[in-house]
XYZ file of C-alpha atoms in Angstrom:
654
model
C 40.467 27.610 38.981
C 39.338 24.225 37.842
C 39.777 23.030 41.095
C 36.739 25.239 42.369
C 34.501 24.594 39.735
C 35.103 21.007 40.820
C 34.384 21.611 44.360
C 31.529 23.526 43.227
C 29.738 21.554 40.924
C 29.697 23.560 38.108
C 30.076 20.787 35.055
C 30.975 23.496 31.942
C 31.365 27.444 31.349
C 27.879 27.056 29.666
C 26.283 27.697 33.341
C 28.295 30.949 33.261
C 27.312 31.522 29.632
C 23.772 31.365 30.403
C 24.284 34.330 33.101
C 26.220 36.801 31.356
C 25.376 36.535 27.001
C 21.904 37.278 26.809
C 20.628 39.088 23.612
C 18.132 41.297 23.165
C 14.417 40.329 22.807
C 14.834 41.777 19.400
C 17.042 39.526 18.059
C 15.433 36.356 18.991
C 12.705 35.667 16.251
C 14.585 36.439 13.030
C 12.340 36.313 9.667
C 14.072 34.034 7.270
C 12.229 35.001 3.279
C 10.744 31.886 1.544
C 13.193 30.866 -1.142
C 12.235 27.397 -3.262
C 15.286 25.192 -3.929
C 13.858 24.232 -7.004
C 10.558 24.624 -9.075
C 7.882 23.224 -6.720
C 5.352 23.290 -9.524
C 6.706 20.941 -11.798
C 7.492 18.475 -8.933
C 4.318 18.865 -8.233
C 2.780 18.200 -11.961
C 5.562 15.135 -12.287
C 3.686 13.795 -8.953
C -0.023 14.099 -11.072
C 1.174 11.843 -13.744
C -1.543 11.092 -16.408
C -4.524 12.274 -14.045
C -3.819 15.560 -12.861
C -7.203 16.709 -14.132
C -9.366 14.524 -12.221
C -7.207 15.069 -9.004
C -7.899 18.592 -9.230
C -11.540 18.164 -9.692
C -12.437 16.088 -6.822
C -9.895 18.028 -4.662
C -12.232 20.938 -5.865
C -15.241 18.647 -4.935
C -14.374 17.916 -1.587
C -13.845 21.802 -0.142
C -17.422 21.866 -0.890
C -19.735 22.691 2.168
C -21.334 19.580 1.212
C -18.463 17.766 2.734
C -17.674 19.457 5.535
C -16.783 16.935 8.480
C -17.069 16.378 12.004
C -14.491 15.663 14.923
C -16.511 13.547 17.048
C -19.614 12.038 15.061
C -21.377 9.065 16.245
C -21.091 6.083 14.648
C -24.507 5.882 13.300
C -24.366 9.883 12.474
C -20.700 9.420 10.738
C -22.017 5.877 8.586
C -24.797 7.914 7.293
C -22.543 11.563 6.566
C -20.031 8.476 4.530
C -23.354 7.367 2.941
C -24.397 10.776 1.582
C -20.993 12.198 0.040
C -20.477 8.139 -1.569
C -23.876 9.079 -2.872
C -23.072 12.863 -3.814
C -19.999 11.785 -5.940
C -21.718 9.153 -7.710
C -24.028 11.787 -8.766
C -21.098 13.611 -9.914
C -19.960 10.598 -12.426
C -16.959 9.399 -9.847
C -18.596 6.201 -8.955
C -18.809 4.471 -12.358
C -14.858 6.332 -13.432
C -13.803 2.472 -14.455
C -16.854 1.270 -15.687
C -17.751 0.776 -19.918
C -19.183 3.644 -21.283
C -22.287 1.867 -22.613
C -23.000 1.741 -19.069
C -22.254 5.156 -17.829
C -18.294 4.905 -16.989
C -15.234 6.344 -18.070
C -13.806 3.292 -18.937
C -11.140 4.579 -16.903
C -9.323 2.931 -14.451
C -6.768 5.084 -14.002
C -9.181 7.922 -13.190
C -10.722 5.360 -10.724
C -7.850 4.604 -8.540
C -6.611 8.560 -8.775
C -9.673 9.286 -7.229
C -9.210 6.671 -4.274
C -5.748 8.600 -4.068
C -7.046 11.659 -3.878
C -10.018 11.132 -1.547
C -7.648 9.465 0.985
C -6.038 12.748 1.836
C -9.807 13.720 3.226
C -11.147 10.848 4.763
C -10.330 6.817 4.668
C -13.889 5.972 5.992
C -15.103 7.551 2.548
C -12.640 5.543 0.388
C -13.011 2.365 1.907
C -17.145 2.691 1.409
C -16.536 3.955 -2.330
C -13.393 0.952 -3.141
C -16.467 -1.497 -1.531
C -19.202 0.166 -3.839
C -17.414 0.384 -7.040
C -14.345 -1.166 -6.571
C -15.181 -4.930 -4.933
C -18.730 -5.029 -6.377
C -18.841 -3.395 -8.973
C -15.975 -4.337 -10.144
C -16.339 -8.124 -9.442
C -19.564 -7.897 -11.280
C -17.271 -6.451 -14.386
C -14.720 -8.483 -13.881
C -16.093 -11.887 -13.322
C -19.659 -12.012 -14.691
C -20.746 -11.518 -18.595
C -22.898 -9.032 -20.426
C -25.880 -9.996 -18.700
C -24.559 -8.465 -15.806
C -23.239 -6.380 -16.770
C -26.134 -5.084 -18.060
C -28.552 -5.790 -15.597
C -26.079 -3.955 -12.467
C -23.851 -2.144 -13.441
C -25.650 1.086 -14.064
C -27.231 1.135 -10.701
C -23.758 0.517 -9.060
C -22.386 3.001 -10.707
C -24.888 5.405 -9.346
C -25.054 4.053 -6.252
C -28.973 2.988 -6.748
C -27.698 -0.553 -6.333
C -26.058 -0.580 -2.560
C -23.777 -3.594 -2.546
C -20.819 -5.439 -0.279
C -17.755 -7.981 -1.755
C -18.335 -11.188 0.382
C -15.306 -13.434 0.415
C -13.870 -13.317 3.661
C -15.255 -16.048 6.280
C -14.393 -15.984 9.761
C -12.193 -19.698 10.423
C -10.089 -18.840 7.191
C -9.270 -15.528 6.555
C -6.644 -15.078 3.236
C -7.152 -18.854 2.297
C -10.079 -17.993 -0.173
C -9.344 -21.566 -1.565
C -11.072 -23.260 1.896
C -13.978 -21.424 2.354
C -16.782 -23.258 3.354
C -19.945 -21.334 2.566
C -21.605 -23.756 -0.107
C -23.572 -23.218 -3.456
C -25.666 -26.453 -4.272
C -27.151 -26.832 -7.884
C -30.810 -27.382 -8.162
C -31.857 -28.470 -11.546
C -35.404 -29.208 -10.981
C -36.238 -24.925 -10.004
C -32.769 -23.796 -11.755
C -31.510 -22.197 -8.705
C -28.680 -22.336 -6.156
C -28.650 -22.867 -2.669
C -26.362 -20.753 -0.596
C -25.935 -21.879 3.014
C -23.693 -21.140 5.560
C -23.141 -24.537 7.498
C -21.415 -23.290 9.935
C -20.577 -21.103 12.273
C -16.533 -20.193 11.256
C -18.136 -19.931 7.967
C -19.939 -16.657 8.200
C -18.563 -14.450 5.955
C -16.813 -11.578 8.355
C -16.332 -8.004 8.300
C -17.986 -7.593 5.207
C -18.133 -3.947 4.187
C -21.524 -1.947 3.841
C -23.321 -5.272 5.166
C -24.377 -3.971 8.647
C -26.660 -1.322 6.947
C -26.632 -0.180 3.565
C -26.123 -3.349 1.088
C -28.924 -4.635 -1.013
C -26.816 -7.558 -2.700
C -23.436 -9.328 -2.375
C -21.024 -10.850 -4.694
C -20.956 -14.092 -2.685
C -17.833 -16.248 -3.013
C -18.968 -20.303 -2.202
C -18.042 -23.921 -3.160
C -20.120 -24.780 -5.931
C -21.592 -28.236 -6.179
C -22.805 -30.075 -8.414
C -24.574 -33.268 -6.752
C -21.691 -34.258 -4.426
C -19.170 -33.059 -7.231
C -17.452 -29.904 -5.755
C -16.378 -27.660 -8.731
C -14.374 -25.101 -6.580
C -14.932 -21.887 -5.739
C -17.009 -19.291 -8.082
C -18.837 -15.744 -7.027
C -22.520 -15.637 -6.899
C -25.133 -12.466 -7.114
C -27.170 -12.712 -3.620
C -30.016 -10.377 -2.522
C -29.508 -9.234 1.224
C -32.329 -5.914 1.333
C -35.116 -5.108 -0.538
C -36.368 -1.664 -1.775
C -37.223 -0.941 1.859
C -33.982 -1.796 3.505
C -35.599 -4.699 5.041
C -33.524 -8.011 5.286
C -34.902 -10.903 3.166
C -35.547 -14.030 4.165
C -32.783 -16.631 5.295
C -30.282 -13.410 5.395
C -28.672 -12.540 8.574
C -26.655 -9.994 9.572
C -25.161 -8.937 12.566
C -22.991 -5.190 13.165
C -19.108 -5.403 13.236
C -19.674 -2.445 15.869
C -17.019 -0.008 16.782
C -13.826 -0.867 15.386
C -10.112 1.014 16.209
C -10.994 3.320 13.014
C -13.128 3.573 9.562
C -15.700 3.721 11.893
C -17.749 5.722 8.975
C -18.397 2.188 7.276
C -21.059 -0.334 8.216
C -18.834 -3.676 8.357
C -21.141 -6.925 9.027
C -21.162 -10.585 9.179
C -23.656 -12.365 7.399
C -25.444 -15.932 7.606
C -27.334 -18.270 4.894
C -29.677 -20.173 5.584
C -30.663 -22.572 2.096
C -31.086 -19.078 0.273
C -31.970 -19.256 -3.305
C -30.701 -17.490 -6.276
C -31.893 -17.896 -9.737
C -29.143 -19.883 -11.803
C -28.645 -16.697 -14.055
C -26.912 -15.181 -10.543
C -23.491 -17.338 -11.179
C -21.013 -14.565 -12.469
C -20.305 -16.775 -14.754
C -16.950 -15.420 -17.128
C -14.654 -18.615 -16.146
C -17.323 -21.163 -14.796
C -20.541 -21.753 -16.442
C -23.561 -23.997 -15.404
C -26.037 -25.020 -17.955
C -29.769 -26.003 -17.244
C -29.161 -29.609 -17.373
C -26.811 -29.094 -14.055
C -23.766 -29.476 -16.304
C -20.564 -27.280 -15.801
C -18.306 -26.101 -18.143
C -15.172 -23.710 -18.392
C -12.895 -22.376 -20.764
C -9.932 -23.028 -18.272
C -9.862 -26.730 -17.530
C -7.273 -26.685 -14.573
C -8.825 -25.943 -11.328
C -6.156 -24.578 -9.840
C -5.600 -22.141 -13.087
C -9.104 -21.583 -12.823
C -9.130 -20.168 -9.585
C -5.997 -18.105 -9.510
C -7.220 -16.526 -12.817
C -10.595 -15.378 -10.768
C -8.818 -14.061 -8.086
C -5.878 -12.055 -10.680
C -9.307 -10.586 -12.044
C -9.932 -8.769 -8.611
C -5.758 -7.788 -7.872
C -7.407 -3.709 -8.090
C -7.730 -3.863 -4.922
C -4.077 -4.395 -3.956
C -3.500 -1.454 -5.916
C -5.872 0.745 -4.563
C -5.116 0.054 -0.808
C -1.201 0.495 -1.716
C -2.019 4.294 -3.022
C -4.721 5.633 -0.733
C -1.901 4.448 2.317
C 0.270 6.435 0.583
C -1.710 9.259 0.589
C -2.166 8.753 4.557
C 1.447 8.669 5.008
C 1.978 12.109 2.624
C -0.630 13.577 4.966
C 1.599 12.563 8.073
C 4.362 14.205 6.175
C 2.965 17.181 5.563
C 1.753 17.966 8.967
C 4.843 16.505 10.866
C 7.471 18.552 8.819
C 5.672 21.397 8.311
C 5.176 21.681 12.587
C 8.789 20.688 12.958
C 10.001 23.989 10.553
C 7.931 25.907 12.931
C 8.344 24.731 17.050
C 11.413 25.654 18.445
C 12.756 23.780 21.725
C 15.692 24.079 23.557
C 19.288 25.632 22.394
C 22.382 27.026 23.319
C 22.285 29.247 26.469
C 20.802 32.820 25.429
C 20.695 32.172 22.066
C 17.142 31.429 20.598
C 15.296 28.437 20.895
C 15.978 26.023 17.975
C 14.050 24.860 15.094
C 13.433 20.719 15.942
C 14.218 20.712 12.081
C 17.375 21.945 13.185
C 18.038 18.942 15.055
C 19.741 15.630 13.777
C 17.488 12.403 15.508
C 14.562 14.919 14.123
C 16.207 15.039 10.579
C 16.919 10.829 11.031
C 13.380 10.201 11.818
C 11.375 12.087 8.901
C 13.562 12.643 6.291
C 14.393 8.873 5.578
C 10.248 8.434 5.846
C 9.583 11.695 2.861
C 12.276 9.660 0.406
C 10.617 6.487 0.846
C 6.613 8.606 -0.259
C 8.436 9.775 -3.291
C 9.937 6.333 -3.736
C 6.457 4.481 -3.517
C 4.708 7.318 -5.263
C 6.787 6.429 -8.297
C 6.343 2.479 -8.213
C 3.031 3.053 -7.372
C 1.824 4.601 -10.811
C 4.190 2.069 -11.936
C 2.379 -0.612 -10.725
C -1.091 0.929 -12.014
C 0.407 1.357 -15.585
C 1.259 -2.224 -16.044
C -2.154 -3.192 -14.563
C -3.872 -1.751 -17.384
C -1.385 -2.893 -19.637
C -1.263 -5.828 -18.840
C -5.447 -6.427 -17.799
C -4.667 -9.114 -21.118
C -2.117 -11.935 -20.995
C -0.203 -13.269 -18.018
C -0.554 -10.909 -15.228
C 1.069 -13.375 -12.302
C 4.108 -10.753 -12.496
C 1.496 -8.685 -12.265
C -0.465 -9.856 -9.527
C 2.973 -10.151 -7.424
C 4.080 -6.749 -7.364
C 1.007 -5.412 -6.369
C 0.996 -8.400 -3.208
C 4.409 -7.340 -2.264
C 3.738 -3.369 -2.905
C 0.872 -3.952 -1.039
C 2.156 -5.350 1.925
C 5.667 -2.810 1.721
C 3.393 0.457 1.611
C 0.920 -0.141 4.381
C 3.610 -1.435 6.660
C 5.305 2.068 5.613
C 2.242 3.972 6.453
C 2.088 2.563 9.779
C 5.246 3.163 10.614
C 5.243 7.024 8.921
C 2.167 8.139 11.202
C 3.801 6.494 14.125
C 6.691 8.721 13.637
C 4.579 11.717 12.917
C 2.633 11.167 15.886
C 5.495 11.174 18.368
C 7.426 13.890 16.074
C 4.497 16.373 16.818
C 4.337 15.486 20.502
C 1.445 16.117 22.675
C -0.299 18.658 19.400
C 0.198 15.318 17.335
C -2.204 13.378 19.782
C -5.483 15.831 19.287
C -7.897 14.611 17.388
C -7.981 18.170 15.482
C -4.214 17.637 13.796
C -5.446 14.848 12.240
C -2.536 12.297 13.034
C -4.341 10.070 15.065
C -7.851 9.503 13.502
C -4.632 8.598 10.085
C -3.549 6.296 12.579
C -6.577 4.508 13.420
C -8.417 4.270 10.100
C -4.622 3.070 8.346
C -3.920 0.270 10.731
C -6.270 -2.702 9.361
C -5.033 -1.839 5.943
C -2.158 -4.188 7.204
C -4.336 -6.827 6.996
C -7.229 -6.518 4.701
C -7.037 -7.013 0.671
C -4.640 -10.066 1.918
C -2.661 -10.035 5.434
C 0.421 -8.526 4.474
C 2.962 -11.627 5.959
C 0.732 -13.965 3.806
C 0.983 -11.536 0.859
C 4.734 -11.653 0.867
C 4.991 -15.211 0.817
C 2.943 -14.953 -2.068
C 5.595 -12.850 -3.488
C 8.615 -15.237 -2.715
C 6.897 -18.322 -4.216
C 6.298 -15.864 -7.425
C 9.962 -15.222 -7.472
C 11.033 -18.861 -6.673
C 8.782 -20.202 -9.118
C 10.410 -17.880 -12.035
C 13.999 -18.896 -11.130
C 12.857 -22.404 -11.181
C 11.625 -21.396 -15.304
C 14.540 -19.708 -15.332
C 17.030 -22.892 -15.371
C 14.027 -25.051 -16.642
C 14.158 -23.025 -19.780
C 17.765 -22.519 -20.170
C 20.578 -24.467 -22.893
C 24.062 -25.112 -22.862
C 25.463 -21.278 -23.742
C 22.946 -19.773 -21.524
C 24.229 -21.892 -18.351
C 27.493 -20.838 -19.121
C 26.622 -16.918 -19.682
C 24.500 -17.310 -15.791
C 27.614 -18.649 -14.764
C 30.015 -15.812 -16.092
C 27.600 -13.477 -14.937
C 27.656 -14.830 -11.096
C 31.596 -14.938 -11.761
C 31.744 -11.434 -13.039
C 29.679 -10.480 -9.371
C 32.220 -11.989 -7.032
C 35.353 -10.242 -9.241
C 33.736 -6.892 -9.400
C 31.050 -6.372 -6.162
C 32.950 -8.953 -3.733
C 36.541 -7.888 -4.703
C 38.386 -6.217 -1.212
C 39.196 -2.699 -2.828
C 34.474 -2.550 -3.268
C 34.106 -4.008 -0.449
C 36.341 -1.406 1.462
C 36.010 2.168 -0.627
C 34.112 4.421 1.456
C 34.628 7.557 -0.762
C 31.245 10.070 -1.026
C 31.640 9.307 -4.786
C 31.334 5.733 -4.083
C 28.104 6.077 -1.440
C 26.263 8.018 -3.522
C 26.843 6.050 -6.707
C 23.484 5.235 -7.803
C 25.227 1.794 -9.826
C 26.662 0.933 -6.667
C 22.826 1.091 -4.487
C 21.541 -1.062 -7.653
C 23.980 -3.484 -7.556
C 23.692 -3.792 -3.836
C 20.612 -4.348 -3.553
C 20.502 -7.189 -6.381
C 22.873 -8.892 -4.883
C 21.086 -9.142 -2.030
C 17.817 -10.110 -4.175
C 19.745 -13.106 -5.866
C 21.389 -13.997 -3.335
C 18.388 -14.717 -0.816
C 16.516 -16.295 -3.913
C 19.780 -19.008 -4.904
C 19.890 -19.726 -0.735
C 16.226 -19.933 -0.237
C 16.208 -22.301 -3.730
C 18.498 -24.292 -2.351
C 17.136 -24.492 1.193
C 13.750 -25.933 -0.161
C 15.215 -28.372 -2.519
C 17.915 -29.891 0.522
C 14.860 -30.623 2.666
C 12.147 -31.790 -0.346
C 15.067 -33.903 -1.656
C 15.614 -35.341 2.161
C 11.738 -36.260 1.614
C 10.247 -33.275 3.733
C 6.770 -32.383 1.990
C 7.102 -28.931 -0.123
C 4.460 -27.074 2.221
C 6.442 -28.553 5.630
C 9.730 -27.415 3.683
C 8.559 -23.650 2.747
C 7.394 -23.223 6.566
C 10.806 -23.928 7.912
C 12.178 -21.143 5.093
C 9.554 -18.852 5.980
C 11.827 -16.028 7.701
C 14.121 -16.219 4.505
C 11.550 -16.182 2.269
C 9.829 -12.677 3.777
C 13.451 -11.228 3.486
C 13.687 -12.763 -0.088
C 10.167 -11.142 -0.937
C 11.237 -7.585 0.814
C 14.481 -7.763 -0.830
C 12.410 -7.740 -4.542
C 10.522 -5.178 -3.835
C 13.105 -2.680 -2.853
C 15.205 -3.620 -5.666
C 12.106 -3.067 -8.047
C 10.988 0.594 -6.007
C 15.298 1.944 -6.143
C 14.851 0.882 -9.761
C 11.350 2.791 -10.517
C 12.855 5.636 -8.557
C 16.128 6.469 -10.771
C 14.179 5.702 -14.081
C 11.999 8.368 -13.145
C 14.279 10.721 -12.270
C 15.877 10.158 -15.659
C 12.874 11.841 -17.366
C 13.192 14.457 -15.369
C 14.530 17.447 -17.726
C 14.628 20.512 -14.809
C 17.521 20.148 -13.643
C 16.967 21.335 -10.035
C 13.906 19.448 -9.369
C 15.831 16.271 -10.854
C 19.247 17.447 -8.660
C 16.124 17.244 -5.107
C 14.964 13.744 -7.029
C 18.602 12.425 -6.677
C 19.052 13.347 -2.994
C 15.785 11.516 -2.286
C 16.540 8.597 -3.818
C 20.405 8.213 -1.895
C 18.591 9.026 0.857
C 16.232 5.936 0.017
C 18.760 3.926 -0.880
C 21.755 4.262 1.879
C 19.017 4.482 4.655
C 18.165 0.525 3.447
C 21.925 0.043 3.128
C 22.120 1.319 6.531
C 19.263 -0.744 7.717
C 20.577 -4.161 6.292
C 24.327 -3.602 7.138
C 24.190 -6.916 9.410
C 23.274 -8.843 6.857
C 25.955 -7.381 4.280
C 28.872 -7.787 7.017
C 27.323 -11.285 7.011
C 27.828 -12.037 3.568
C 31.153 -9.784 2.915
C 29.742 -7.547 0.755
C 31.256 -4.862 2.731
C 33.301 -4.128 5.797
C 33.283 -2.458 8.758
C 34.568 0.856 7.602
C 32.504 0.891 4.890
C 29.259 0.375 6.968
C 30.256 3.333 9.387
C 30.919 5.668 5.975
C 27.211 4.368 5.164
C 25.940 5.927 8.542
C 27.725 8.905 8.215
C 26.158 9.033 4.660
C 23.010 8.865 6.345
C 23.118 11.534 8.673
C 24.670 14.094 6.069
C 22.519 13.596 3.544
C 19.310 14.096 6.147
C 20.688 16.973 6.395
C 20.838 17.693 3.317
C 16.790 16.796 2.264
C 15.779 18.693 5.471
C 16.858 22.424 3.895
C 14.413 21.277 1.268
C 11.851 19.377 2.743
C 8.842 22.327 2.841
C 9.249 22.116 -1.252
C 9.153 18.716 -1.166
C 6.081 18.162 1.220
C 4.209 21.136 -0.707
C 4.679 19.363 -4.081
C 2.587 16.661 -2.777
C -0.425 19.799 -3.374
C -2.821 18.938 -0.592
C -4.857 21.777 0.317
C -5.115 22.753 3.683
C -8.722 22.178 3.927
C -8.716 18.971 2.532
C -5.621 18.456 5.019
C -7.942 18.910 7.678
C -4.858 19.962 10.382
C -4.365 23.410 11.842
C -0.889 22.119 12.744
C 0.310 21.193 9.224
C -1.606 24.329 7.615
C 0.572 25.771 4.928
C -1.831 29.295 5.302
C -1.432 31.989 2.798
């Protein structure tokens, strides 16, 4: 029979099964009762955190008919719709959430971030318009201005009587704020600053609210007193009058259609010798009196510059939280679809759910773990930012920069995978994935280009490393050497590098030790490489440039270690056993996935051997399968109402 089979070209007996093993039609569909692996409500409350009330209130607001969306509006119609949404939210108190109560606010920066995160489930253009008006423009007045500015402007900004812009970015300089070219020369005779765009590259570019609606801008410019440059300061510059007509000396051009976010009126601005009152200098960190004398509470130009920018770090907290909401939306759509969509199967058997395919689990489950890991870490970042607004916030700035980059890169990747996982249905505009992808692409480059931000993170880690050795005493040095020796004896001994048991590979202590080892090894090697070049006479800028790839790896390793620590800490606080077990599975998956991703580095550095690498890969597959079983409950815990999700493909239904 085998010879005949070969001669006829029949490959397997499955060909015969397809002819003789046909099930009755009634047996092809099997109803599976809805059984929850854990209390979804408990997990949902954990994710909502301290700002649960405003999230739920805003979800209800956004389901009102006033927020009904069109799928294919023109750019012009969409912009007016987004403006009307912002006005409506402002009239209900959402615009001034972070402002002092005396100016109509709630004095609650946490609720402001929660509002941004919640709106991001609904419409990203709305979030950006909201963030530009109340976060960047209003936030700059609050953080960089003084009482006279607060009294005059904050109430009008919070209720959107005064639409505004945040004009920092220039065409020729992008993320390099220190070297922007817009100038502000002080005219002592008239008691005015003269704002000017000296060349085409100095135009303010990609400014939200500029093309249509902004009537005033916070403009960053080089402050000149005579011929002396005192560095970058911020100024309030009127753009349009009360009839929305552009003022003399102001030229504005619409950026036009973009890949996404077409509900935001981005524009370009030029200034031609525009005069503003001396009082329009936002003077918290730099003052100029009537005689043109410059003073500052911070003597160092460099420290003053970074202190000023540090007050605006809130944008790098709102953006990653917004990005995470988009990723959660994408995952909800793709995972629910995968639990309904059937494709292929054994001959004569029902088609199989695509979520039961190993490749589908491998694509989506690690991304679900990432979403939970980032959720806990971004809440930690927000809390640290709120609690450290007074004092040295350099560590918070670095963490915000790194998490902004990590989260937005993760969202871009997540939405691409979710779109592919939904096939052609994911390409339809009505199912939101195309919209989410288009609108969040820019997140990787605004509020700071991600690669540049990761370099900032690496610099921060090196500065801390240098300070540790600068402050260290003899006994501290002995302790440091002993610690390094202990790591070599424990983590690097042959038994550990070859250990492949399930218990070991799913041990959170092992995960954290591996993450910490990679970070510390990359940190020490980066410091050595930089020092070697500088000792040979190379300037620090060139030395840094030659080590950039290494430094980016260091930044990633630092952020991943922080994320894992926060994930573990949050799990330790959960009292409900089933919820804690579910989160523990996700945390194991998050860690194992990254160990697998970085296996080349660990193998090169002899942290584990080939057999262990293979065992990690096996655990990754098993964890994806286990998390698949609870994945519907995990996305249900995100708590996104069907109307807000806006995707028939991912609707939960009744």
